[in-house]
Short mmCIF file of C-alpha atoms in Angstrom, two decimals:
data_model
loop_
_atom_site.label_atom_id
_atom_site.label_comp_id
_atom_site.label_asym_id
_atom_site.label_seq_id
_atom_site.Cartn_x
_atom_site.Cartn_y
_atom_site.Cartn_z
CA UNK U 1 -11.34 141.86 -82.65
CA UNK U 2 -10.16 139.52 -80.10
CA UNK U 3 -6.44 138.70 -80.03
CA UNK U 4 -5.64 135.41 -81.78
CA UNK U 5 -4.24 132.51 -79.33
CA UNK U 6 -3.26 129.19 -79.15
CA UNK U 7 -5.22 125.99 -77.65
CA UNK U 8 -3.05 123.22 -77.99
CA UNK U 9 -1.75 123.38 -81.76
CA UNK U 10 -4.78 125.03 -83.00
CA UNK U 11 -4.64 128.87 -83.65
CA UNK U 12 -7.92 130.14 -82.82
CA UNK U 13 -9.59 133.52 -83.04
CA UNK U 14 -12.31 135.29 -81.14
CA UNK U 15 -14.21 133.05 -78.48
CA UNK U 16 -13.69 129.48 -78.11
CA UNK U 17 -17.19 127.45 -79.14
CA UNK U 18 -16.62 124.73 -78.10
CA UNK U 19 -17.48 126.14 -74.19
CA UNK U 20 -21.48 126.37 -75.96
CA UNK U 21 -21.12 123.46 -78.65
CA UNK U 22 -19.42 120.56 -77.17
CA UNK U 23 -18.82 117.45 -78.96
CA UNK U 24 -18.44 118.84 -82.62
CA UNK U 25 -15.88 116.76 -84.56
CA UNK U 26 -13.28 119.33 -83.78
CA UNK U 27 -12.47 117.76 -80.30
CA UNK U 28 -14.65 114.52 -79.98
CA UNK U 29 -13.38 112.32 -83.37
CA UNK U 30 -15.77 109.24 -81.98
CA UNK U 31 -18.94 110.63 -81.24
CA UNK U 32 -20.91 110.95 -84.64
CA UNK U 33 -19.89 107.69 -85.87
CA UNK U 34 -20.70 105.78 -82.75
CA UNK U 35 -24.18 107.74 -82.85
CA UNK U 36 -24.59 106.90 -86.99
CA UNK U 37 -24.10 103.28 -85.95
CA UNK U 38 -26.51 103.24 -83.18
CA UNK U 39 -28.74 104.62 -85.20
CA UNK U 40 -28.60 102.34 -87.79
CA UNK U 41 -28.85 99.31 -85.64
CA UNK U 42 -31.32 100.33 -83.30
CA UNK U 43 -33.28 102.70 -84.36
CA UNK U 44 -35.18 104.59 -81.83
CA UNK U 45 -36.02 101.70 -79.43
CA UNK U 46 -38.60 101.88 -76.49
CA UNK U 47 -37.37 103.20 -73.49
CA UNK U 48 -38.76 104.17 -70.16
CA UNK U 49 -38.56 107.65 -71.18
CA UNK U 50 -40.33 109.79 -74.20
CA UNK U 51 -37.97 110.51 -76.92
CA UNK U 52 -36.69 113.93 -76.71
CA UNK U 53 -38.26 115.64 -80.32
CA UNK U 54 -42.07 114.81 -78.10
CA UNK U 55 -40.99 117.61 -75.85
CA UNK U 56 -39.59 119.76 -78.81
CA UNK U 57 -42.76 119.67 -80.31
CA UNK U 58 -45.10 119.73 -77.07
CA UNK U 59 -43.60 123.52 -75.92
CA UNK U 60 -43.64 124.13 -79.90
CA UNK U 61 -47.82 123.55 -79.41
CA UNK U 62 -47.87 125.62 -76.15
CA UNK U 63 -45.99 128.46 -77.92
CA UNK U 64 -48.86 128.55 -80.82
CA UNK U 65 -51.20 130.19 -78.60
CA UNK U 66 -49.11 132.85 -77.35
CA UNK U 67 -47.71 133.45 -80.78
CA UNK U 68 -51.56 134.36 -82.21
CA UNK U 69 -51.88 136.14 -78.59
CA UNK U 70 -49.07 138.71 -79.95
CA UNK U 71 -49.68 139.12 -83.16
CA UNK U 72 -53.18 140.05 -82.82
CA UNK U 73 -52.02 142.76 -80.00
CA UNK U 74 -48.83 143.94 -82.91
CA UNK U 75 -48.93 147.39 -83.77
CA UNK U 76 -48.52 149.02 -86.90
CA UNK U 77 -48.48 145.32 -88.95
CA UNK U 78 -50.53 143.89 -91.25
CA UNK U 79 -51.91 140.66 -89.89
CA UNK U 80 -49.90 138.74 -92.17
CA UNK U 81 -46.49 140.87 -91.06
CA UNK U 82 -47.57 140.47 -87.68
CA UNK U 83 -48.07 136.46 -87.66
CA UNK U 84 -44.71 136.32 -89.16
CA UNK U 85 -42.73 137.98 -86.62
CA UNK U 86 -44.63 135.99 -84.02
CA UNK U 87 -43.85 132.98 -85.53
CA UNK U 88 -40.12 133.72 -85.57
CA UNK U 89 -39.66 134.63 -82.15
CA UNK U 90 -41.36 131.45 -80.91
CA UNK U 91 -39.06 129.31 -83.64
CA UNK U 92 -36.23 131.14 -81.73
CA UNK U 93 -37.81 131.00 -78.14
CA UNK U 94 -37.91 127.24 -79.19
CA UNK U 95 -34.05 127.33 -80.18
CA UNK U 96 -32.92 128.78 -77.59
CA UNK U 97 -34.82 126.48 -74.46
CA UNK U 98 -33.87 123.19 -76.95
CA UNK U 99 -30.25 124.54 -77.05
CA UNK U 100 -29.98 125.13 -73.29
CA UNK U 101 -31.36 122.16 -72.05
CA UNK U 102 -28.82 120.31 -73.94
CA UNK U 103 -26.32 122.33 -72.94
CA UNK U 104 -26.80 122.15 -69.06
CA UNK U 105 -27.83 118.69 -69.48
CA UNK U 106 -24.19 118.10 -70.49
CA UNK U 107 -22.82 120.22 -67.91
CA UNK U 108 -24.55 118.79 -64.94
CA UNK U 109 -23.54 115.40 -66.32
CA UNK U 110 -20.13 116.53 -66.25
CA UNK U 111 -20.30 117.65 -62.44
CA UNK U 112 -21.38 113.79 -61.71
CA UNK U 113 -18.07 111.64 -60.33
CA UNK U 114 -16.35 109.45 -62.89
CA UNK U 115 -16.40 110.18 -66.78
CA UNK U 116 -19.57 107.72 -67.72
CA UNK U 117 -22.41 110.17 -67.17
CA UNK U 118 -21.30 112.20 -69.21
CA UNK U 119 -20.58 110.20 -72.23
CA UNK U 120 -23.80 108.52 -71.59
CA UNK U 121 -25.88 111.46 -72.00
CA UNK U 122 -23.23 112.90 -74.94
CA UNK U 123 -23.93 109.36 -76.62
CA UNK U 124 -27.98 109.55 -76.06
CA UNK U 125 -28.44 113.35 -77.49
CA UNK U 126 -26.69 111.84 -80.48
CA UNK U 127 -27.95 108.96 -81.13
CA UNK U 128 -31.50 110.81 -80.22
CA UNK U 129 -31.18 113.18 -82.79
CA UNK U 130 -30.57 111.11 -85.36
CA UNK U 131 -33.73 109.46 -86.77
CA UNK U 132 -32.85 107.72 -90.28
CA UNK U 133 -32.94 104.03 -88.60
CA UNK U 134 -36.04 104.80 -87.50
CA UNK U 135 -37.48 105.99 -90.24
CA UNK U 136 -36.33 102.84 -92.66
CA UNK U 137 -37.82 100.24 -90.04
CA UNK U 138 -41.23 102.45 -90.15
CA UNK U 139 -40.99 102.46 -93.91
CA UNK U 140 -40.41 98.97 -93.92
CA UNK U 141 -43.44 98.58 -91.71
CA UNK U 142 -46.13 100.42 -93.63
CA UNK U 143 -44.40 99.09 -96.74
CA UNK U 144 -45.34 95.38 -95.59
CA UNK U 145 -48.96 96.71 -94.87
CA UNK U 146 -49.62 98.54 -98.07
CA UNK U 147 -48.94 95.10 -99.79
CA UNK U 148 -50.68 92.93 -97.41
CA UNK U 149 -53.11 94.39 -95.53
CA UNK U 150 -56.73 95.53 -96.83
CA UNK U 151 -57.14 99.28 -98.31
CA UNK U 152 -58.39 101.02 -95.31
CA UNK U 153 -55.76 99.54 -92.89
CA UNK U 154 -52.83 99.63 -96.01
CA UNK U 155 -54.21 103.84 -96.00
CA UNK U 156 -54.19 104.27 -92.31
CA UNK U 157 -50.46 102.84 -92.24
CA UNK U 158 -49.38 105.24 -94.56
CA UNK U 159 -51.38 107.92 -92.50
CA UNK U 160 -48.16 107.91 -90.16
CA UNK U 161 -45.67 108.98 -92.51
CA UNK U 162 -47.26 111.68 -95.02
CA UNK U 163 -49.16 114.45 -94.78
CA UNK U 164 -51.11 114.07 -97.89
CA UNK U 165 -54.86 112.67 -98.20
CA UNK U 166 -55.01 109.01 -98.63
CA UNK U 167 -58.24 108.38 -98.10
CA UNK U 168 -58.55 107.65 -101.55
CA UNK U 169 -55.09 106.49 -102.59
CA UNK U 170 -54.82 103.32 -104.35
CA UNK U 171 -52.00 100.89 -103.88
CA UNK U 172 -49.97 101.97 -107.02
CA UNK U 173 -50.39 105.46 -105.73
CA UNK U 174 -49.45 104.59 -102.12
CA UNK U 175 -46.32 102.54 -102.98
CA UNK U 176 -45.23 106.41 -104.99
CA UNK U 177 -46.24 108.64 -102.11
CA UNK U 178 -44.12 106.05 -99.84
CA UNK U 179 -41.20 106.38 -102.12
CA UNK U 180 -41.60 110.06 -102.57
CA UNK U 181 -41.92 110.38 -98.01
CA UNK U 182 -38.85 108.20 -97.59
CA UNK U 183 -36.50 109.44 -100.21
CA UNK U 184 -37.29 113.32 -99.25
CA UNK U 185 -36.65 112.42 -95.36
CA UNK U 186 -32.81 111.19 -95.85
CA UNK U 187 -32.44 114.87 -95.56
CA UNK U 188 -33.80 115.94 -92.66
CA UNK U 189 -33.82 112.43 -91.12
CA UNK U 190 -30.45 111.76 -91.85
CA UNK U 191 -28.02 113.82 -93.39
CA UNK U 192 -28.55 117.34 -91.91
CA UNK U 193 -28.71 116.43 -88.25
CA UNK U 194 -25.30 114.62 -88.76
CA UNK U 195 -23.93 117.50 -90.74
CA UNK U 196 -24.76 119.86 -87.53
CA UNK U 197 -23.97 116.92 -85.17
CA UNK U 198 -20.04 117.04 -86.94
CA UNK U 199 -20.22 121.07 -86.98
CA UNK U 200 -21.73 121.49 -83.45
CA UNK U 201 -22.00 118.75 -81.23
CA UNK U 202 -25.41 117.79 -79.76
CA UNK U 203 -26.48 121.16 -78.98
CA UNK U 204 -26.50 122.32 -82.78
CA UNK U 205 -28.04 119.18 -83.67
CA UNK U 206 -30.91 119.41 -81.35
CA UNK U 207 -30.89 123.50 -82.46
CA UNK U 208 -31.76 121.79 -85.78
CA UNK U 209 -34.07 119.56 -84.30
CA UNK U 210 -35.81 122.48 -83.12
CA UNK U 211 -36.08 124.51 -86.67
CA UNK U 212 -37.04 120.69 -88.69
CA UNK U 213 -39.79 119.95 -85.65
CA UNK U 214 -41.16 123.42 -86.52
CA UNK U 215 -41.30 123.35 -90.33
CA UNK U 216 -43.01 119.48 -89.75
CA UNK U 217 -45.70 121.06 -87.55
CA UNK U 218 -46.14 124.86 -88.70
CA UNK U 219 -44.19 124.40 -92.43
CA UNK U 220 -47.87 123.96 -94.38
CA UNK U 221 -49.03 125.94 -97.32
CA UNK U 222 -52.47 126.55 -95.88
CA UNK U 223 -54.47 129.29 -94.00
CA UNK U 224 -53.53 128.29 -90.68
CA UNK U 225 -49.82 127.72 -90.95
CA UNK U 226 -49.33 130.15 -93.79
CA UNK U 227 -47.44 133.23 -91.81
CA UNK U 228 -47.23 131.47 -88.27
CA UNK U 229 -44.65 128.86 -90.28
CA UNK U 230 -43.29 130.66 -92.03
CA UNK U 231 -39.93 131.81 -90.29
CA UNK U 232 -39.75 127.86 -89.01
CA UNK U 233 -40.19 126.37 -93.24
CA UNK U 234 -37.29 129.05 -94.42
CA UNK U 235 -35.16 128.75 -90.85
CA UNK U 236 -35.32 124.91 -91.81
CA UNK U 237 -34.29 125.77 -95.60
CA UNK U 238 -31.38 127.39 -95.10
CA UNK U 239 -30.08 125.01 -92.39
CA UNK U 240 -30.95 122.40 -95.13
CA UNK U 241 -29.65 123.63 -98.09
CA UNK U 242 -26.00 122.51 -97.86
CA UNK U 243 -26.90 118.96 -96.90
CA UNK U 244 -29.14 118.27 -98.79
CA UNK U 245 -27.13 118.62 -101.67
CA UNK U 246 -24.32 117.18 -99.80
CA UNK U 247 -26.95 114.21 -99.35
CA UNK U 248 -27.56 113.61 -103.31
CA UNK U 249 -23.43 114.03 -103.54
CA UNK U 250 -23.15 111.14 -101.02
CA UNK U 251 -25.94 108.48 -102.81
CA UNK U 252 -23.99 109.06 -105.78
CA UNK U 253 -20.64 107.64 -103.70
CA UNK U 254 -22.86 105.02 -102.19
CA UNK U 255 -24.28 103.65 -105.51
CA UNK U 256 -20.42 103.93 -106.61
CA UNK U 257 -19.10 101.82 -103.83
CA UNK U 258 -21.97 99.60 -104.65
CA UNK U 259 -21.02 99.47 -108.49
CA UNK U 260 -17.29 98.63 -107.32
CA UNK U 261 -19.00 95.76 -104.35
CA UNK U 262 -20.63 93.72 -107.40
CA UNK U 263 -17.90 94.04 -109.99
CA UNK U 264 -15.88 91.99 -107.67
CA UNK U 265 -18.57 90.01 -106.49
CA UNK U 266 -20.75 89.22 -108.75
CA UNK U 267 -22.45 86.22 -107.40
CA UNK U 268 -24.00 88.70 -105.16
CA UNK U 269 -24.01 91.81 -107.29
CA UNK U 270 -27.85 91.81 -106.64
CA UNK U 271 -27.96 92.02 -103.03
CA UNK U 272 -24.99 94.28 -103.45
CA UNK U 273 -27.10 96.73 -105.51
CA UNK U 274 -30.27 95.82 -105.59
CA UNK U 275 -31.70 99.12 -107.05
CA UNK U 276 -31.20 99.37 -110.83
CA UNK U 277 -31.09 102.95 -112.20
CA UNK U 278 -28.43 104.88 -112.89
CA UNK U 279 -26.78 108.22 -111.76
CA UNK U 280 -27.35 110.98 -114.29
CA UNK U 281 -25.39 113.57 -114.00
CA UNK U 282 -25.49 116.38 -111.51
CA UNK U 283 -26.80 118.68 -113.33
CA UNK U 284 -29.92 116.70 -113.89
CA UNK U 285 -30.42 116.03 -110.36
CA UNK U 286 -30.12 120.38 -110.40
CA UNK U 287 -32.23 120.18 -112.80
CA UNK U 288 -35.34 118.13 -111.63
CA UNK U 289 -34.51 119.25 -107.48
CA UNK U 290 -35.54 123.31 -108.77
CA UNK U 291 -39.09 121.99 -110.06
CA UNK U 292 -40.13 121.53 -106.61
CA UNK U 293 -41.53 123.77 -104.01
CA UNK U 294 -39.00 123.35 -101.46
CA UNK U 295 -35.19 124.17 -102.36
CA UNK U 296 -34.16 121.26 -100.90
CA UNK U 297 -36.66 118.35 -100.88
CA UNK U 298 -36.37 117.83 -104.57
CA UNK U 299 -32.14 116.97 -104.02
CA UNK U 300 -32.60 113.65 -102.27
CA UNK U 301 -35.68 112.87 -104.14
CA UNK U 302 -34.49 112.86 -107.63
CA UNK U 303 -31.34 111.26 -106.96
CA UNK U 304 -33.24 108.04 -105.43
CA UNK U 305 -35.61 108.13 -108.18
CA UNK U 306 -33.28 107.88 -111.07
CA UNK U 307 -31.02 105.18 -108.71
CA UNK U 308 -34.27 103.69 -108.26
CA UNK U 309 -35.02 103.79 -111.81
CA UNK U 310 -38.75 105.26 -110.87
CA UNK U 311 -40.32 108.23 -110.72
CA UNK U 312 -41.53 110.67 -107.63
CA UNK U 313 -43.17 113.85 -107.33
CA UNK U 314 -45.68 114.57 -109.45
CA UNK U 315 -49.17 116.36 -108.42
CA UNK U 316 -50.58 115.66 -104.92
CA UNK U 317 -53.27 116.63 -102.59
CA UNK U 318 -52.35 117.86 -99.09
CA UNK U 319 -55.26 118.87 -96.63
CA UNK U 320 -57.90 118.55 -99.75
CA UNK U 321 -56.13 121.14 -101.82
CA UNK U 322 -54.10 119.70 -105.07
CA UNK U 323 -50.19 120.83 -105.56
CA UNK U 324 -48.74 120.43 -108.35
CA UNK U 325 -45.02 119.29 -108.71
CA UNK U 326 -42.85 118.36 -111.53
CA UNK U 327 -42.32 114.71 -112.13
CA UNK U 328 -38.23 113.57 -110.55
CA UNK U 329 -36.48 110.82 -112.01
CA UNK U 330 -36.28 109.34 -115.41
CA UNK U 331 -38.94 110.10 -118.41
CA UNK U 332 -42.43 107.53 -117.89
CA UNK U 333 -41.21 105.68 -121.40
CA UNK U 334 -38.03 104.42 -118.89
CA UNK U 335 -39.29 104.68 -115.52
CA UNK U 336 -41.04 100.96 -113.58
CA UNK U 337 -43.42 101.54 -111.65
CA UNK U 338 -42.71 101.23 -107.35
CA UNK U 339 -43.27 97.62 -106.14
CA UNK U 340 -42.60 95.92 -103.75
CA UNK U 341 -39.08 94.82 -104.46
CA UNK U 342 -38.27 98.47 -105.43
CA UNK U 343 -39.86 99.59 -102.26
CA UNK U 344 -37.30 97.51 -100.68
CA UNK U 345 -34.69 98.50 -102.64
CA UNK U 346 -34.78 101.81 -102.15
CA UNK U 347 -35.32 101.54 -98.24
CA UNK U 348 -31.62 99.42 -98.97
CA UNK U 349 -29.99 102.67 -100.70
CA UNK U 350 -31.29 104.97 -97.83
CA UNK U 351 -30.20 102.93 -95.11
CA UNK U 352 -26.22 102.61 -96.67
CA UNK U 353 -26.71 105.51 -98.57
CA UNK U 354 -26.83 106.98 -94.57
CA UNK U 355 -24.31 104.70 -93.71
CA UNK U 356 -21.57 105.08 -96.35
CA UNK U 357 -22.29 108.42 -97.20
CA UNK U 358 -22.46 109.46 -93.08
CA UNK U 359 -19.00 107.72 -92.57
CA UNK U 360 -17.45 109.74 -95.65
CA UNK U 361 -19.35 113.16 -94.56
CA UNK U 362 -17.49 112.51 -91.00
CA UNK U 363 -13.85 111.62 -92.60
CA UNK U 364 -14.50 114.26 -94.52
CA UNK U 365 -14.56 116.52 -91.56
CA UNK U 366 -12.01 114.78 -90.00
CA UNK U 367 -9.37 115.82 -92.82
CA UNK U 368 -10.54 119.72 -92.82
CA UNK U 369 -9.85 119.50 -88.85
CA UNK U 370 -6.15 118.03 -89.42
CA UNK U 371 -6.15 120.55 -92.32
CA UNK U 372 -7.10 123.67 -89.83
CA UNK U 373 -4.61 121.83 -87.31
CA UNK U 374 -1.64 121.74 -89.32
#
């Protein structure tokens, strides 16, 4: 084992990984916040380039073919063993190029005169991989047209956002399946690129990136996807599992901040906390999160559904076959149905729920490192 030494007053053991992860919270204090609040105001705006996760998941199409090229030619494997090895050397083929071009990105940018390029392009891979602004303004979007705009159109809106068939959804139905697509993102949206942001700096984020683009494109339960996706759905589960229950943790502190907001103010307690449910326990959210088929979906989920004081889940049909998932939230004899104004609530507890619980997740971090620095 490598001798332990000293950089500035941290002891440190081993290699120093920071060199390949630059801009974790342990040296760069400002960077996730400034990126969480850039997020949240802007979104992902249009600029004269393509967002970065377009080119994640364009060489994550060209590496498909390849992939099916190998396992067919794998010896001594079953076709399903075969597609699953495949599958995980192109989710790590994808890591890897996603991880370096970050990473030389930033050290180019740090070869330029003066200090600016460099935090530019620190700032952008940030803010980039961040996508829970985003994904509220979109949700707000197809929320307006599921209410306003005639079936087919109101369908085709949702279309952008789920997977599942809603070709025959009605609007009761649509107004669920947007709940159930919003509250399950603030995981992989949200939480878990910050959490690897604050551990790694851009380049584990956009690592991440690389895993969640993977399970979105290969992570499906049918004959094409089965084996190819496989290594990319359970990579993306275990880099999800601790936020995501970090992510039902930090709604809980949200809607407690928001409790605390309208006791003192209670002229505005509704805009304060416009949802109405209430917390049940953790255990509960336990509880109802194991019922579904991923380990971590069901976290985020059930904790917006009983805040939101409606249920989610429930069976659905995804590429014309029907799944069937257990019901999140409270029981139907206390639940409201989703409307409009719930919609919008809920779209309100993401958004600060991202927020508040992003700023606490990051002083959180902040204390271990003046913990590990003492």
């Amino acid at each position: 084992m490598a001798a332990p030494r000293r950089s500035g007053r941290r002891l440190m053991i081993g290699p120093d990984w920071s060199a390949l992860f630059p801009g974790s919270v342990w040296e760069c204090w400002w960077l996730a916040p400034a990126a969480l609040l850039m997020d949240a105001l802007l979104g992902d705006p249009a600029l004269p380039w393509r967002h970065p996760v377009c080119f994640v998941g364009g060489l994550l199409q060209r590496l498909e073919a390849p992939a099916r090229r190998l396992a067919a030619r794998a010896p001594f494997l079953s076709p399903q063993a075969a597609l699953r090895a495949a599958g995980a050397l192109a989710v790590l083929l994808l890591v890897l190029v996603t991880g370096l071009v970050v990473r030389l990105s930033l050290a180019a940018a740090a070869l330029l005169p003066g200090d600016f390029p460099q935090f530019f392009l620190t700032l952008y891979w940030a803010w980039a991989g961040l996508a829970m602004g985003s994904l509220v303004r979109t949700g707000a979007t197809v929320r307006f047209r599921v209410e306003q705009f005639p079936l087919p159109a109101a369908r085709d809106a949702l279309s952008w956002l789920v997977s599942r068939d809603t070709s025959a959804m009605d609007r009761p139905l649509m107004r669920k399946t947007l709940a159930d697509t919003l509250s399950e993102n603030f995981t992989d949206a949200g939480i878990a690129p910050l959490f690897w942001l604050l551990a790694g700096g851009p380049v584990a984020l956009w690592c991440y990136k690389a895993v969640s683009t993977t399970d979105s494109m290969w992570g499906y339960l049918t004959p094409r996807w089965r084996c190819l996706g496989w290594a990319g759905a359970r990579s993306d589960d275990l880099l999800a599992f601790l936020p995501a229950r970090l992510g039902a943790v930090l709604l809980y502190l949200t809607d407690l901040l928001a409790r605390a907001a309208a006791r003192l103010f209670p002229f505005a307690a509704a805009a304060l906390r416009p949802w109405d449910g209430r917390w049940p326990g953790l255990a509960r959210i336990r509880r109802d999160a194991a019922g579904m088929p991923s380990p971590n979906s069901g976290w985020s989920m059930a904790a917006c559904a009983w805040l939101c004081r409606a249920r989610q889940g429930g069976p659905s049909v995804y590429f014309g076959q029907l799944v069937h998932k257990e019901w999140l939230g409270p029981p139907e004899t206390e639940a409201a149905p989703w409307d409009e104004a719930r919609l919008a609530a809920l779209n309100s507890l993401l958004l600060r729920g991202m927020l508040t619980g992003g700023l606490i997740l990051w002083g959180a971090a902040l204390f271990l490192r003046a913990l590990l620095r003492a």
